Coordinates of C-alpha atoms in Angstrom, one line a residue:
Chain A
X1 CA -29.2 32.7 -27.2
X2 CA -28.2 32.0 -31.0
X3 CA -25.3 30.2 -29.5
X4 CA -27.4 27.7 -27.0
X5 CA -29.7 26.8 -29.7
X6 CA -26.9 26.3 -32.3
X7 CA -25.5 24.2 -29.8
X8 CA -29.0 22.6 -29.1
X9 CA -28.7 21.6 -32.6
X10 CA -25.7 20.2 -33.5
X11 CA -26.6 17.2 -31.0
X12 CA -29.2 16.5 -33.3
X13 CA -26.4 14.8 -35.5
X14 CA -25.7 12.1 -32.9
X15 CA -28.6 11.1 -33.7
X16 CA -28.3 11.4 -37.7
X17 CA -25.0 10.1 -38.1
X18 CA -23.9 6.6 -37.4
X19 CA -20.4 7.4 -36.7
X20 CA -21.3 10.4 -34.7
X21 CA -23.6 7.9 -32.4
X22 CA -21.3 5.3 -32.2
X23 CA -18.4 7.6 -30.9
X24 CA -20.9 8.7 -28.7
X25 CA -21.4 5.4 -27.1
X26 CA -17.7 4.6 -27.4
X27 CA -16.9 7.7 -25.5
X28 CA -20.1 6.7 -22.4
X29 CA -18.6 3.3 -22.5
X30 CA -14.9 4.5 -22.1
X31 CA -15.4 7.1 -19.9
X32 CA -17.3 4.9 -17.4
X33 CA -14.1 2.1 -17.6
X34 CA -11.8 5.1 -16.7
X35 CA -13.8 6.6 -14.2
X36 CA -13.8 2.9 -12.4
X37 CA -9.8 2.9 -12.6
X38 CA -9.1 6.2 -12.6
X39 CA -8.8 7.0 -8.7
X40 CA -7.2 3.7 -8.3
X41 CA -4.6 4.9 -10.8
X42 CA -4.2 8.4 -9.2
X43 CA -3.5 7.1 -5.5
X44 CA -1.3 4.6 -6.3
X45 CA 0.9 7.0 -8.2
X46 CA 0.4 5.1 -11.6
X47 CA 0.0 8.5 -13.4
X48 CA 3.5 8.0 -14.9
X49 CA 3.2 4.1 -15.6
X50 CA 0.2 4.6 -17.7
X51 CA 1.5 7.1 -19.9
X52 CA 4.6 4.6 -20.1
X53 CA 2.5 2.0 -21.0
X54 CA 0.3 4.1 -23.7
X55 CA 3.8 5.0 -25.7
X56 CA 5.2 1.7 -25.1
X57 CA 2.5 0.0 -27.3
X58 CA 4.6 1.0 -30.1
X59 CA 7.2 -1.3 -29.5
X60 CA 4.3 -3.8 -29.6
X61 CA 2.3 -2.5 -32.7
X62 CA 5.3 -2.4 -34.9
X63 CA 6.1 -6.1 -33.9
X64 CA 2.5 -6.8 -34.9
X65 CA 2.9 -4.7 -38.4
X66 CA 6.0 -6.6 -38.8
X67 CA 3.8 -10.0 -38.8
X68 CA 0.5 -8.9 -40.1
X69 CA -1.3 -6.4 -42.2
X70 CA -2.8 -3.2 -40.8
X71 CA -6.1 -4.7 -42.0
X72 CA -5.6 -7.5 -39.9
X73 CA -6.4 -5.1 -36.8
X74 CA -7.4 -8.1 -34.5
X75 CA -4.5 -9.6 -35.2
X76 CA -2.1 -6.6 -34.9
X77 CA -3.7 -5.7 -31.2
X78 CA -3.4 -9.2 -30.0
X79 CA 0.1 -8.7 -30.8
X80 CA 0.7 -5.8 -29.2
X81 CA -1.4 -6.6 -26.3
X82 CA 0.8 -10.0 -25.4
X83 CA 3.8 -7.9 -26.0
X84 CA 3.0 -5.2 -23.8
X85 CA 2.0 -7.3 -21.2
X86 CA 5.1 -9.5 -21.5
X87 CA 7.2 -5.8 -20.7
X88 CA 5.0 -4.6 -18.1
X89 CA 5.4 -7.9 -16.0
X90 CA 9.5 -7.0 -16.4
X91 CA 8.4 -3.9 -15.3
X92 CA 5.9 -4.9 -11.9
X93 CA 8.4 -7.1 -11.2
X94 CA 11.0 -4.3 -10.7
X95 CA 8.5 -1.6 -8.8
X96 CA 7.0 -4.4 -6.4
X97 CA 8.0 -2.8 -3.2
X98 CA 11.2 -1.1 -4.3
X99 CA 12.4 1.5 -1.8
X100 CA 14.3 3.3 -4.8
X101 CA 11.8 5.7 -6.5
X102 CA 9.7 3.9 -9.1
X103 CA 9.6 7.0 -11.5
X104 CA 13.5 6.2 -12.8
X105 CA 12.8 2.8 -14.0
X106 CA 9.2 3.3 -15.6
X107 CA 11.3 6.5 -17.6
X108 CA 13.8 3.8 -18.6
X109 CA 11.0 1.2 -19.8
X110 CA 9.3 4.3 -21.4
X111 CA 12.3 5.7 -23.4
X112 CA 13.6 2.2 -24.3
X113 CA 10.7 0.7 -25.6
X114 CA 9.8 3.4 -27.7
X115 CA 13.1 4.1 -29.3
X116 CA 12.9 0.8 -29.7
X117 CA 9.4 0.5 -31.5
X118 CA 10.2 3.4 -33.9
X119 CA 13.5 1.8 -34.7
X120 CA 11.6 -1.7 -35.9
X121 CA 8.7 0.5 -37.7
X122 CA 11.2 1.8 -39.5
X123 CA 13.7 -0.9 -40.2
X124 CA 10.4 -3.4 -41.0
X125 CA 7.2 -2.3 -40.9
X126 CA 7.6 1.3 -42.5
X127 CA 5.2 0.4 -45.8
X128 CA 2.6 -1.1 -43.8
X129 CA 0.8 2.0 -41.8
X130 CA 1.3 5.2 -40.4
X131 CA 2.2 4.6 -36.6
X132 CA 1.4 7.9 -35.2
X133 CA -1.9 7.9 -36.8
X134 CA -2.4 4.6 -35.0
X135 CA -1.1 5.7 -31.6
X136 CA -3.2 9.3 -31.8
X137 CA -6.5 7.0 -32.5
X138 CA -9.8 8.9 -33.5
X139 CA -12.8 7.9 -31.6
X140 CA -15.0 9.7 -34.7
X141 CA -13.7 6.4 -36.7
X142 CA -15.3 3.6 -34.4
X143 CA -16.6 0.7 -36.0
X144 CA -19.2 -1.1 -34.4
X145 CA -16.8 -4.2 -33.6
X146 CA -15.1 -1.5 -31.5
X147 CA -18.0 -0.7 -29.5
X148 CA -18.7 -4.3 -28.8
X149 CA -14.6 -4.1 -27.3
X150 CA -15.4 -1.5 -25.6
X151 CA -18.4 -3.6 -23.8
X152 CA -16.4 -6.3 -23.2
X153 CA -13.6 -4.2 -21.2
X154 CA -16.1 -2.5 -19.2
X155 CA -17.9 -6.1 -18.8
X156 CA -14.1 -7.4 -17.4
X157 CA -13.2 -3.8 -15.6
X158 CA -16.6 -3.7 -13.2
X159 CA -16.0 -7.2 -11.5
X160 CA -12.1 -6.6 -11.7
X161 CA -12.8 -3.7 -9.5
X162 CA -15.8 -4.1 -7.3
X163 CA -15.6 -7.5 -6.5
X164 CA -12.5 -6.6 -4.7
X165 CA -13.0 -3.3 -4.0
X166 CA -12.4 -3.2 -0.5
X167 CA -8.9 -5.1 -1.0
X168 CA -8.1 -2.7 -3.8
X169 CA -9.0 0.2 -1.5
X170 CA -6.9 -1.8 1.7
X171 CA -3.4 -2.6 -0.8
X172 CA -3.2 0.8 -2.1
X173 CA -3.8 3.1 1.7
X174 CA -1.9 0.5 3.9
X175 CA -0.3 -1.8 2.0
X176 CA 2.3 -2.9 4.9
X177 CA -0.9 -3.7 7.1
X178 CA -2.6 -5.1 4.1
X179 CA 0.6 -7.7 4.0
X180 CA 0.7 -8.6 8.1
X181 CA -3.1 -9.4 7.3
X182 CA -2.6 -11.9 5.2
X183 CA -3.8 -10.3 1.6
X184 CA -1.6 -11.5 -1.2
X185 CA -0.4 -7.6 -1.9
X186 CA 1.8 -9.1 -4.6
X187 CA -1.4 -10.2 -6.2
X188 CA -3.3 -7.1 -6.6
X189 CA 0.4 -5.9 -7.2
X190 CA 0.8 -7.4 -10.6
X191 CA -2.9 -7.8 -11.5
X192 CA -3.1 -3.9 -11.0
X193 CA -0.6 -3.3 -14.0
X194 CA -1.8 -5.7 -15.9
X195 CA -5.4 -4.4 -15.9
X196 CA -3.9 -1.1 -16.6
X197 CA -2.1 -2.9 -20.0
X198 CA -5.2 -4.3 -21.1
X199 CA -7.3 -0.5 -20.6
X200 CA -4.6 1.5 -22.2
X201 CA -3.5 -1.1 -25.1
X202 CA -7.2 -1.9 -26.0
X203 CA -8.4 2.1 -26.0
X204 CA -5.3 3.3 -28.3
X205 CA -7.4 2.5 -31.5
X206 CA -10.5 3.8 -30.3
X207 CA -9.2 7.0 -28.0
X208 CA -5.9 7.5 -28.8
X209 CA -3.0 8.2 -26.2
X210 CA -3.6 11.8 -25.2
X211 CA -7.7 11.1 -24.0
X212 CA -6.9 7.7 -22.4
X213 CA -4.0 9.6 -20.3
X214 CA -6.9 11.9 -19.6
X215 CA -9.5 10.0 -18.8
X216 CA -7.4 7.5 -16.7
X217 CA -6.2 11.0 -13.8
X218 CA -8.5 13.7 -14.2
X219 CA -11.6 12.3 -13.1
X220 CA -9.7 10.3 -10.1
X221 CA -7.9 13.3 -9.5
X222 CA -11.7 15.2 -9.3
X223 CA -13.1 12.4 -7.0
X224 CA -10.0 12.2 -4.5
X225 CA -10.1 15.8 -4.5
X226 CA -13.6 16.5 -3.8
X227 CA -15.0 13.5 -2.2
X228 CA -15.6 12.6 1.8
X229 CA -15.9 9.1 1.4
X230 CA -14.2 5.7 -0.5
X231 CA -17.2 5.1 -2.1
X232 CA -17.9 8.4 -3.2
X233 CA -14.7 8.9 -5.1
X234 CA -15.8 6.5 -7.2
X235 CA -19.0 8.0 -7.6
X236 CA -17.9 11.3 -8.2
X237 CA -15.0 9.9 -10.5
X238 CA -17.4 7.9 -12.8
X239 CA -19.6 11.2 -13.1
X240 CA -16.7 13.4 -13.7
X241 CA -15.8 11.7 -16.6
X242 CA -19.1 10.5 -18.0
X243 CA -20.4 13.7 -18.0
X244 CA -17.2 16.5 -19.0
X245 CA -16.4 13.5 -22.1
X246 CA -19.8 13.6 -23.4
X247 CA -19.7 17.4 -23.5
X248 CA -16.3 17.4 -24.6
X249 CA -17.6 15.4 -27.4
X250 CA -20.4 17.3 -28.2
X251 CA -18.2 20.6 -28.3
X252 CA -16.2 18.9 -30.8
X253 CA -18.4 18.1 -33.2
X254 CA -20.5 21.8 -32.7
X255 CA -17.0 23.8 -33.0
X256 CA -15.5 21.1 -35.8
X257 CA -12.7 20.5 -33.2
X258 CA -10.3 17.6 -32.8
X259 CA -12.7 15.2 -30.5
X260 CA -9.4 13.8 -28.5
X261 CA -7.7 17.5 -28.0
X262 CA -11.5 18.6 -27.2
X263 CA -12.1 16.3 -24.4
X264 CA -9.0 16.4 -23.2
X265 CA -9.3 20.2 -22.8
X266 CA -12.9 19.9 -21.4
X267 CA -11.8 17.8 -18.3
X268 CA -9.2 19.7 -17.7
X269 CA -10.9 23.0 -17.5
X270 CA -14.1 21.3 -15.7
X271 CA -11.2 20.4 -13.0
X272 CA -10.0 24.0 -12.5
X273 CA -13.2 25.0 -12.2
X274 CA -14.7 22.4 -9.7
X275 CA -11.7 22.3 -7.6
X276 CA -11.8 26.5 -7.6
X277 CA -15.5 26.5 -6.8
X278 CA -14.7 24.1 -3.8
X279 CA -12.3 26.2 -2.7
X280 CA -14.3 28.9 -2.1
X281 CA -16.9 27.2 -0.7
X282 CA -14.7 25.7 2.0
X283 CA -13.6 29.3 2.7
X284 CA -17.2 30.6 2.9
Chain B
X1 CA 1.3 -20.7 38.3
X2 CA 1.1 -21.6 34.6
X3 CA 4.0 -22.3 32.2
X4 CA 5.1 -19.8 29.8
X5 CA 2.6 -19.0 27.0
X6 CA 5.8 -17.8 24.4
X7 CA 9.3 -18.8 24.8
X8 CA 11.8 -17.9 22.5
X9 CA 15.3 -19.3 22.7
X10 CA 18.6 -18.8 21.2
X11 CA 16.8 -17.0 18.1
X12 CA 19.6 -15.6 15.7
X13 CA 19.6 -13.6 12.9
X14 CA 21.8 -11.6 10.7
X15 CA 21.3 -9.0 7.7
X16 CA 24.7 -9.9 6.0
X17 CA 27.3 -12.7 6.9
X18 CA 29.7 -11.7 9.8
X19 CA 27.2 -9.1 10.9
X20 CA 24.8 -10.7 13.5
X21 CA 22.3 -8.2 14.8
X22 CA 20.5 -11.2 17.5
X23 CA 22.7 -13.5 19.0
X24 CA 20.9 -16.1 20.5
X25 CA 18.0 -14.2 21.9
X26 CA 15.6 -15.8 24.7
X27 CA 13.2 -15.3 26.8
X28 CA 9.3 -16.2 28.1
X29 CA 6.5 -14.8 29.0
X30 CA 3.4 -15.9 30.0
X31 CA -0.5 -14.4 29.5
X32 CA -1.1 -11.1 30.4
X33 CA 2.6 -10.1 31.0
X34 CA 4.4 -7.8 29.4
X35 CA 7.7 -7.5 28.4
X36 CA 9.9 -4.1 27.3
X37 CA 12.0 -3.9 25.1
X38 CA 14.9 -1.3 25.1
X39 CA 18.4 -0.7 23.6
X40 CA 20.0 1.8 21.0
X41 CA 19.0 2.1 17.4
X42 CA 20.4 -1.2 15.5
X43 CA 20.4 -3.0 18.6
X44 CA 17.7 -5.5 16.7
X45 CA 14.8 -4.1 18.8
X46 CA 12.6 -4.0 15.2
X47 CA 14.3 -7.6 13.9
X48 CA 12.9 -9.0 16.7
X49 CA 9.5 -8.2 16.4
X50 CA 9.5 -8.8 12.6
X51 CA 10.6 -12.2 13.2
X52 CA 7.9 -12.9 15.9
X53 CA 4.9 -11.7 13.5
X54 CA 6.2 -13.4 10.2
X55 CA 7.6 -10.5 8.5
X56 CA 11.4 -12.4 8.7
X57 CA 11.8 -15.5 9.0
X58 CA 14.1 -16.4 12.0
X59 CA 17.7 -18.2 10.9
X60 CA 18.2 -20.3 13.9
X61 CA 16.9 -20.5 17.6
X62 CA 12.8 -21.6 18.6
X63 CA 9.5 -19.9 19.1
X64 CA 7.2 -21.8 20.9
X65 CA 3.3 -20.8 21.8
X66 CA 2.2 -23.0 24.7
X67 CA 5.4 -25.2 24.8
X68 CA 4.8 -25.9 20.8
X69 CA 7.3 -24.9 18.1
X70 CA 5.4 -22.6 15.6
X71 CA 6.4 -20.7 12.4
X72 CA 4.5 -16.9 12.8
X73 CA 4.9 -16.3 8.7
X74 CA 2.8 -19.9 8.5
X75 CA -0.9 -18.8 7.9
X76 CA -2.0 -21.1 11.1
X77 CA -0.2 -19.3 13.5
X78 CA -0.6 -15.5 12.4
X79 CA -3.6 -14.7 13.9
X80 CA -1.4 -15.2 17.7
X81 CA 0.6 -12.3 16.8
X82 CA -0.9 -8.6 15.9
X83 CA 1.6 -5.6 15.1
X84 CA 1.5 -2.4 15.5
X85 CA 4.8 -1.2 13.1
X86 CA 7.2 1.3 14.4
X87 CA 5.9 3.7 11.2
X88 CA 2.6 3.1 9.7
X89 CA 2.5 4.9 6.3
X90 CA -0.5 5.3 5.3
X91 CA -1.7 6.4 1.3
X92 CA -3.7 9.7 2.9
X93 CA -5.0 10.8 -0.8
X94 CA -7.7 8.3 0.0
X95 CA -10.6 9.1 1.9
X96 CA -10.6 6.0 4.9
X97 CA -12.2 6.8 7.7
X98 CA -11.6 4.9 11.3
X99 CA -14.8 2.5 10.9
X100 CA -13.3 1.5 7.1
X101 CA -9.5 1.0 8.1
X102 CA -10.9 -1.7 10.7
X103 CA -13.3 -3.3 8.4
X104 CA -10.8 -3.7 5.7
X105 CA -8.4 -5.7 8.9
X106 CA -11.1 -8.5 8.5
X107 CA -11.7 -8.7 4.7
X108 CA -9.7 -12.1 5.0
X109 CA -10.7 -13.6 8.8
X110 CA -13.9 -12.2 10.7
X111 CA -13.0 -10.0 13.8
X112 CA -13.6 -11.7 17.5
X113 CA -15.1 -8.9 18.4
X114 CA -17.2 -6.0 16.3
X115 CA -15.7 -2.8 15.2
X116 CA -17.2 -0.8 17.9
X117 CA -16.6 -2.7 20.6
X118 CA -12.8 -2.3 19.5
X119 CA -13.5 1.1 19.0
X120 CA -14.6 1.3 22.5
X121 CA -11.4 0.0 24.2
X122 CA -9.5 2.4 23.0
X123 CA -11.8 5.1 23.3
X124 CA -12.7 5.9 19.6
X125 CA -16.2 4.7 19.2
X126 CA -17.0 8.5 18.9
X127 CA -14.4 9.0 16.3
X128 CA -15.5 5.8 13.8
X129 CA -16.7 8.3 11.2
X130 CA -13.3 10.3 11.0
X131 CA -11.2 10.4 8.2
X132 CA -7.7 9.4 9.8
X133 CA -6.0 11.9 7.7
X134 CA -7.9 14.4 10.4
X135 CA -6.5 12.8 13.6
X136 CA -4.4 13.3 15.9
X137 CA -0.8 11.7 16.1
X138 CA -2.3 10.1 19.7
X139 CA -5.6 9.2 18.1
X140 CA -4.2 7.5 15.2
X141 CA -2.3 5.4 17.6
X142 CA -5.1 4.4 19.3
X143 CA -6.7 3.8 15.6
X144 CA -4.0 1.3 15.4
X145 CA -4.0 -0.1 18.0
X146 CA -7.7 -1.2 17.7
X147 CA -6.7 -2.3 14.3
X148 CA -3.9 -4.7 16.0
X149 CA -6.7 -6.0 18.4
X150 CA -9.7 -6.7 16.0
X151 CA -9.1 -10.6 15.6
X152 CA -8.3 -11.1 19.6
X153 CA -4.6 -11.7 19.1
X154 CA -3.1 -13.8 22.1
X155 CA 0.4 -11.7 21.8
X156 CA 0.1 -8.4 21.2
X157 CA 3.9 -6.5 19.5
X158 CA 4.0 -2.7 19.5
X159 CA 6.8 -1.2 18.0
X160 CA 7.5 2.3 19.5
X161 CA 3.9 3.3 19.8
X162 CA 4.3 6.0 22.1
X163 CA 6.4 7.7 19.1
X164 CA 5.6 11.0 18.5
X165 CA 3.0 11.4 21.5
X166 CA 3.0 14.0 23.9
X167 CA 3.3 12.8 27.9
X168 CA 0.0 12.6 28.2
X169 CA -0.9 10.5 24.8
X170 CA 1.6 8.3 26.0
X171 CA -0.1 8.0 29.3
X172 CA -3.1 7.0 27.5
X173 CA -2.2 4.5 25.2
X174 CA 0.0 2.7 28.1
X175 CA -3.0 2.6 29.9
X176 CA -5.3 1.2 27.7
X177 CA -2.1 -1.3 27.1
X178 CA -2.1 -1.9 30.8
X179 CA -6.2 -2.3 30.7
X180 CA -6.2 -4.9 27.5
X181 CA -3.3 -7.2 29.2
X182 CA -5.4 -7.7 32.3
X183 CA -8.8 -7.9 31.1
X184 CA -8.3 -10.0 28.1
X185 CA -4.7 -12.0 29.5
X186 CA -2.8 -10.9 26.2
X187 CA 1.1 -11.1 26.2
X188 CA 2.1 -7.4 25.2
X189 CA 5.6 -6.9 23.8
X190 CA 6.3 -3.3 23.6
X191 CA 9.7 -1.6 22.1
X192 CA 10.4 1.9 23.4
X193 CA 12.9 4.3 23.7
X194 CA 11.5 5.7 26.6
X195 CA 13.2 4.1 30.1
X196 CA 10.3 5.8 32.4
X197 CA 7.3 4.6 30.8
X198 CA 8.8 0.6 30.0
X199 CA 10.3 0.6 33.8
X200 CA 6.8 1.5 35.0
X201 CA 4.3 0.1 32.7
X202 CA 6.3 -3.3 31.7
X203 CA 6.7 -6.5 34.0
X204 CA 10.0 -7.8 31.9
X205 CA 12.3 -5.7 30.5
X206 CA 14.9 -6.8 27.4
X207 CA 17.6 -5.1 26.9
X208 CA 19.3 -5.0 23.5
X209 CA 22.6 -3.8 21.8
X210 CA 24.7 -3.4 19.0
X211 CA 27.8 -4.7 20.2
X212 CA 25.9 -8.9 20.5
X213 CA 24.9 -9.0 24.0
X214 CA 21.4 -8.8 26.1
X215 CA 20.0 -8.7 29.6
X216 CA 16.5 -9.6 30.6
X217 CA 15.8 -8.8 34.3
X218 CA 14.0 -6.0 35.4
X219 CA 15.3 -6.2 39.1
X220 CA 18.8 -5.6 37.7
X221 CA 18.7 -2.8 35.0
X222 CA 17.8 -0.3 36.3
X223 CA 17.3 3.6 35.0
X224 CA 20.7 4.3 35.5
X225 CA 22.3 0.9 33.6
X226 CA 19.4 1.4 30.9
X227 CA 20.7 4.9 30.4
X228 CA 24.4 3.7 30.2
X229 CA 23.6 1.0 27.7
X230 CA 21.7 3.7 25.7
X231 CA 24.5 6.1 26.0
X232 CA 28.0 4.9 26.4
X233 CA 27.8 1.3 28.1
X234 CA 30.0 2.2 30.6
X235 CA 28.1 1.7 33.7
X236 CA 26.5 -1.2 31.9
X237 CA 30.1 -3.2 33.1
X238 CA 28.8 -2.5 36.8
X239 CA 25.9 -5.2 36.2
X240 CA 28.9 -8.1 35.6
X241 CA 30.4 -6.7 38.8
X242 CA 27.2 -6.9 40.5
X243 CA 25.8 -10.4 39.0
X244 CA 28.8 -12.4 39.1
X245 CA 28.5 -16.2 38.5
X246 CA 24.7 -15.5 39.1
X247 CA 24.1 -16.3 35.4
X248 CA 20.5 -16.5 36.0
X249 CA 19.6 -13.5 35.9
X250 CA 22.2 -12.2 33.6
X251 CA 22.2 -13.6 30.7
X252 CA 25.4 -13.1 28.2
X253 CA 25.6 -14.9 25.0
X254 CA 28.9 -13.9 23.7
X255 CA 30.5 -14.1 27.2
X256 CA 30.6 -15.7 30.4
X257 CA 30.3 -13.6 33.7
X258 CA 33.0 -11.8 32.9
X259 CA 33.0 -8.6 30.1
X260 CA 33.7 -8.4 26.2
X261 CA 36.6 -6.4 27.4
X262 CA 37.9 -8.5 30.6
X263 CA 38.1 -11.5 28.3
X264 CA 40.1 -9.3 25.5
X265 CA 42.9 -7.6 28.0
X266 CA 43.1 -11.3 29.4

């Protein structure tokens, strides 16, 4: 009981502090973006390329640090952002209907890019930030210029998606039949990693790599699992990860815990245990 | 009698220089006939049909709808043709059901007829609410199939759609073939391995190989010479004997009456 209404009360600082409420907006705003994506992400095996893109930023924040200040964040995201979007085009290019596996090449891009980024950091850009601390991102630290990004993605992500959602869902579950009917597969191809660039680059400073990996598969991973229906994979996604983040969040700050590890840890476990409870359901 | 509705002639194509896999393919056939397609694997059975629906384009030769040259990859033309691939892989993680797979076949041009009527012709109206990933092999065929016939094609190109079905699947899916090609006069080309079923169900019958040449009469190959051409193309020589100068109905594009081998010991 003392541990419910300690609990109970530690939410009460969400609503005290600024920079408690604002990560709590960033993490609604973010978690409903990734829900959107997420089961996109998970059935068209993209698992690996985001986490390739999320540690290939580095290539493109230490070319940005090279050019301008860490204070100058606008300036050192737009870099990275044009830069990673300039590799991941290399990188479409060479997965757009490939019948060697995919996985080989995104390692390659993954490896190179980031040896690579660490390499000009250090040769260049070494005095001008920590780069770790940028890549592992703290969403405790929003600003409130960050929340407005955050609008502005999910304002860009809901039309991306649901505009052409059916053509989305057609490209990714018969993408040979998707072709003889005349959809420009090619298209959605390219626009697919792209959109996936723009998520993972833009949420680095606010999330950090470890919770966008997170909240880009588990919640797909939750909808495709439990769902019956297209649309209510979405549904289910957007819930899962609105819902287990927010908690996540609020564990965090009640415990003192690292918000990212938290959340991360939270969706996970909230997985385990859906999928488990399904299970058993089916059975009985 | 009407002229052919598709003619193809001396279509050509090869993979990699010095390595033809169609030598100067033709043939007609007009609405509502159907034509089979047999030979052993690399014979060009699948090139053929990729090239008729757009999916190669053809290196030399003709394809002509109603007596007029068309291009099937041209976006004017590809509603003609609807395919039914030899394997349809499909991304089973999501959650498509029947009804869904066909509505996504018109996001880009409206169906000529509605999804359950479709459904109905191939005897899957009751199964619209199904998620594919629970069908049958011989269900799913018939899935596709109604996916292939959504926008009314006017040639209809199966490739081995009997694959993987029991005798009685294929009996079904041939006669809901046979049932579409009368009642709506489509042109069905159908590639199969099986002899039976394309020397009952089909009114033409190609014949393709690996070593460059073709037949196309269904009066002259019959089980036995199918069989030989599958298996060792021995008794396949008795055709030549049997044709003659009667080039007709025997057509050889890399030799005259006479055999590959006949030409090479004289």
């Amino acid at each position: 009981m003392n541990l419910i209404s300690s609990f109970l009360l530690s939410m009460g600082d969400f609503l005290e502090y600024d920079f408690l409420f604002f990560a709590l907006v960033g993490t609604l705003i973010l978690s409903i973006t990734c829900g959107l994506i997420s089961p996109l992400i998970v059935a068209r095996k993209f698992a690996f390329m985001g986490s390739a893109v999320s540690h290939s930023t580095l290539f493109g924040l230490s070319m940005g640090l090279i050019f301008f200040p860490w204070e100058n964040t606008f300036a050192v995201f737009t870099t990275t952002l044009i830069i990673t979007l300039l590799l991941v085009t290399f990188l479409a290019q060479a997965t757009y209907r490939q019948k060697l596996p995919t996985d080989g090449l995104i390692g390659i891009f993954f490896t190179a890019s980031m040896g690579a980024g660490i390499l000009l950091f250090h040769l260049f850009a070494r005095q001008r930030g920590n780069l770790m601390g940028i890549l592992f991102g703290d969403i405790l630290l929003l600003r409130v210029e960050d929340l407005w990004f955050s609008f502005f993605l999910l304002a860009l992500f809901i039309p991306a998606i649901l505009i052409p959602f059916k053509k989305w869902i057609y490209t990714s579950y018969d993408e040979e039949g998707a072709i003889i009917s005349g959809l420009n597969v090619k298209l959605f191809h390219y626009s697919f990693y792209f959109l996936v660039t723009i998520l993972i680059v833009s949420s680095i400073k606010i999330a950090g790599t470890v919770l966008i990996n997170t909240l880009l598969l588990v919640p797909g991973v939750f909808g495709l699992k439990m769902a019956k229906t297209i649309p209510q994979t979405f549904v289910y996604s957007v819930l899962f990860s609105v819902i287990f983040s927010c908690l996540g969040l609020l564990l965090a700050n009640w415990q003192g815990l690292p918000s990212g590890a938290t959340l991360s840890v939270i969706q996970f476990l909230a997985l385990s245990l859906l999928l488990l409870l399904g299970k058993f359901k089916k059975k009985s | 009698m009407s002229g052919p509705f598709l003619q193809i002639e001396h279509l050509s194509y090869a993979y990699q220089i010095n390595k033809q896999i169609l030598n100067k393919i033709s043939f007609d056939l007009k609405k509502g006939e159907s034509l089979g397609i047999l030979g052993p694997n690399g014979g060009g059975k699948s090139t053929l049909l990729k090239i008729l629906v757009g999916l190669l384009k053809k290196q030399s030769g003709s394809i002509k709808i109603e007596g007029l040259e068309v291009d099937p990859s041209s976006a004017n033309y590809r509603h003609y043709f609807a395919y039914l691939p030899q394997a349809t892989e499909f991304n089973e993680i999501l959650p498509v059901r029947v009804k869904d797979l066909l509505d996504y076949a018109c996001l880009l041009k409206e169906s000529a007829t509605k999804i359950s009527e479709t459904l109905e012709i191939v005897g899957m109206l009751n199964k619209q609410d199904e998620l594919i990933s629970a069908l049958s092999g011989g269900e799913r065929q018939r899935v596709l199939l109604a996916k292939a016939l959504i926008h009314g094609p006017k040639i209809l190109v199966l490739d081995e759609p009997t694959n993987g079905l029991d005798s009685n699947g294929q009996d079904q899916l041939l006669a809901i073939l046979n049932t579409i090609k009368k009642e709506q006069a489509t042109a069905v080309i159908i590639v199969d391995h099986n002899i039976n079923q394309i020397l009952k169900h089909c009114d033409k019958i190609l014949c393709l190989n690996n070593s460059g040449h073709w037949h196309d009469s269904k009066d002259l190959l019959t089980k036995n010479i199918l069989e030989s051409i599958y298996h060792c193309e021995f008794e396949h020589t008795l055709i030549h004997e049997k044709v003659g100068d009667q080039i007709d109905h025997h057509q050889c594009v890399t030799h005259g009456p006479k055999h590959n081998d006949d030409k090479e010991k004289a």
